[in-house]
PDB file of C-alpha atoms in Angstrom:
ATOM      1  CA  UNK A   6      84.793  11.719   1.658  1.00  0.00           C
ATOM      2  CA  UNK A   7      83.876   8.812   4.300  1.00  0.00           C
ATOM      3  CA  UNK A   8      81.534   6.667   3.078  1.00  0.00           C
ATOM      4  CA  UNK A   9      78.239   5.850   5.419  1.00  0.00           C
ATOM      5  CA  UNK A  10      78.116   2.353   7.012  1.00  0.00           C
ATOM      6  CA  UNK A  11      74.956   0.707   6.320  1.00  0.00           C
ATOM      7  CA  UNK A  12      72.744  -1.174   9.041  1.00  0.00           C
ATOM      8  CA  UNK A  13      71.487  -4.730   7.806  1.00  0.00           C
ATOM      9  CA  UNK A  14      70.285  -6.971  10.323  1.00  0.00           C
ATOM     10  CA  UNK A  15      70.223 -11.010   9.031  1.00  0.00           C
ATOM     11  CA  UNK A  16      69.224 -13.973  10.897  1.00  0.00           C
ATOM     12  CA  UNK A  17      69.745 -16.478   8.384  1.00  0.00           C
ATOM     13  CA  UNK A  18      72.418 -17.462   5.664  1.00  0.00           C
ATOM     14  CA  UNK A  19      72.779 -20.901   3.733  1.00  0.00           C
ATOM     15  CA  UNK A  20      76.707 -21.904   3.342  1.00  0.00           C
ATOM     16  CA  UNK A  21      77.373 -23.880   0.295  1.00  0.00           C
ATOM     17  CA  UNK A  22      80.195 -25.978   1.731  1.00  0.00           C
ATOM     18  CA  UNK A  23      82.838 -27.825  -0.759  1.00  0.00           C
ATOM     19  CA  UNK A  24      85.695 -28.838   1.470  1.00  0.00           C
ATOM     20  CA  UNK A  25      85.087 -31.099   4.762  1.00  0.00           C
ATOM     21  CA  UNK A  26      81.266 -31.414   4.559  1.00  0.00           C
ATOM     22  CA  UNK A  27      81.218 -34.712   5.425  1.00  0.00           C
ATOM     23  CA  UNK A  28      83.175 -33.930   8.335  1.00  0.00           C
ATOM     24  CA  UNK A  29      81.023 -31.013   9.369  1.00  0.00           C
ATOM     25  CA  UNK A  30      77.775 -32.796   8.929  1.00  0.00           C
ATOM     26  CA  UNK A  31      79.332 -34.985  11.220  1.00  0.00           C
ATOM     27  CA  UNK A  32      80.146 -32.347  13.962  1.00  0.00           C
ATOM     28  CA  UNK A  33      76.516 -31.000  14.332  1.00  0.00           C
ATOM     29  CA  UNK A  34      75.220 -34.143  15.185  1.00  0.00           C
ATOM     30  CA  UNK A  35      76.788 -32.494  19.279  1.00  0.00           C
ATOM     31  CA  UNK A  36      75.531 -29.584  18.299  1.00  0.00           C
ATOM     32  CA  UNK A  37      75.984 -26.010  16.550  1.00  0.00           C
ATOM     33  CA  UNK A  38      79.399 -24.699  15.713  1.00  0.00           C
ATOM     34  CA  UNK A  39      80.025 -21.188  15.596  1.00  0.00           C
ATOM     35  CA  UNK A  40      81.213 -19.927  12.101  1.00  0.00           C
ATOM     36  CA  UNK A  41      82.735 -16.313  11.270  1.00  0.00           C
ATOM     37  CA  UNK A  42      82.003 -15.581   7.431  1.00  0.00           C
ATOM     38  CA  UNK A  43      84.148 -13.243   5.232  1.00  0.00           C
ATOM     39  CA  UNK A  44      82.704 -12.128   1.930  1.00  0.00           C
ATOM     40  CA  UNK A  45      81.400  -9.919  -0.540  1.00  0.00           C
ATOM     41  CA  UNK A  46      77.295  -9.053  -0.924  1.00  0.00           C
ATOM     42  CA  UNK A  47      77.679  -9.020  -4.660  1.00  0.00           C
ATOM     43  CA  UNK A  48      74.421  -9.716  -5.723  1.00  0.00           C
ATOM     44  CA  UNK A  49      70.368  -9.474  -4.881  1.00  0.00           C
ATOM     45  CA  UNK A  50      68.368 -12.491  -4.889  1.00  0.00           C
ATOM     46  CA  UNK A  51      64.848 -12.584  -5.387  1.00  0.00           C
ATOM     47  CA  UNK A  52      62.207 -10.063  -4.621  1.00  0.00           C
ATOM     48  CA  UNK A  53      61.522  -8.224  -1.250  1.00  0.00           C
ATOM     49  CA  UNK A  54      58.379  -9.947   0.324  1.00  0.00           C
ATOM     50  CA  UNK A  55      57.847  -7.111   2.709  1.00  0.00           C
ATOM     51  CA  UNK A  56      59.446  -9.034   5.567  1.00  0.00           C
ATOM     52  CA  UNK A  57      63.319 -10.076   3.967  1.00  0.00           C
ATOM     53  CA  UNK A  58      65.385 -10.344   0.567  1.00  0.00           C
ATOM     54  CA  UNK A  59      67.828 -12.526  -0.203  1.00  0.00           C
ATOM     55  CA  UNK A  60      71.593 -11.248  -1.622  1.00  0.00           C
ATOM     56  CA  UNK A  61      74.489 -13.317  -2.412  1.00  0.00           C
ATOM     57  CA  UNK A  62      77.525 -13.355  -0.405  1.00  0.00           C
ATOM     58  CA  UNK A  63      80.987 -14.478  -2.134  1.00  0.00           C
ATOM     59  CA  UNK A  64      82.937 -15.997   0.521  1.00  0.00           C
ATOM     60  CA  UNK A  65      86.408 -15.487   0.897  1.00  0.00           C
ATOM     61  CA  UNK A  66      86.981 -16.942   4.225  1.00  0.00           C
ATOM     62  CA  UNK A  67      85.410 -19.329   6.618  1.00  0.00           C
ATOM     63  CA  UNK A  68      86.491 -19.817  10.031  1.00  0.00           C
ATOM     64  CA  UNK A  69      85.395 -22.106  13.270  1.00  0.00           C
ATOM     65  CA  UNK A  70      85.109 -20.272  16.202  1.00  0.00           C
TER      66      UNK A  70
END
């Protein structure tokens, strides 16, 4: 049995950084930096407002693009 893909559409995520802050704080001072995020939605945050909910996302991988 295949399972069905689901469609989300996001347009905002917060990234709790641990490692090189300082360093990327520094970096968006020229600008944005692309980021590619690898995770797990384990989690629902909040309640649905009627526009957006919030889920957390356990990241396993971060990468600069």
């Amino acid at each position: 049995m295949t399972k069905k893909l689901l469609k989300i559409k996001s347009n905002f995520a917060i990234l709790d950084v641990t490692t090189g802050r300082a360093a990327l704080a520094e970096s968006l001072k020229s600008g944005m930096i692309p980021v590619t995020l690898t995770g797990y939605i384990v989690h629902v945050w909040g309640a649905d407002d009627g526009m957006s909910r919030e889920f957390q996302v356990d990241v396993t991988g971060v990468q600069i693009t």
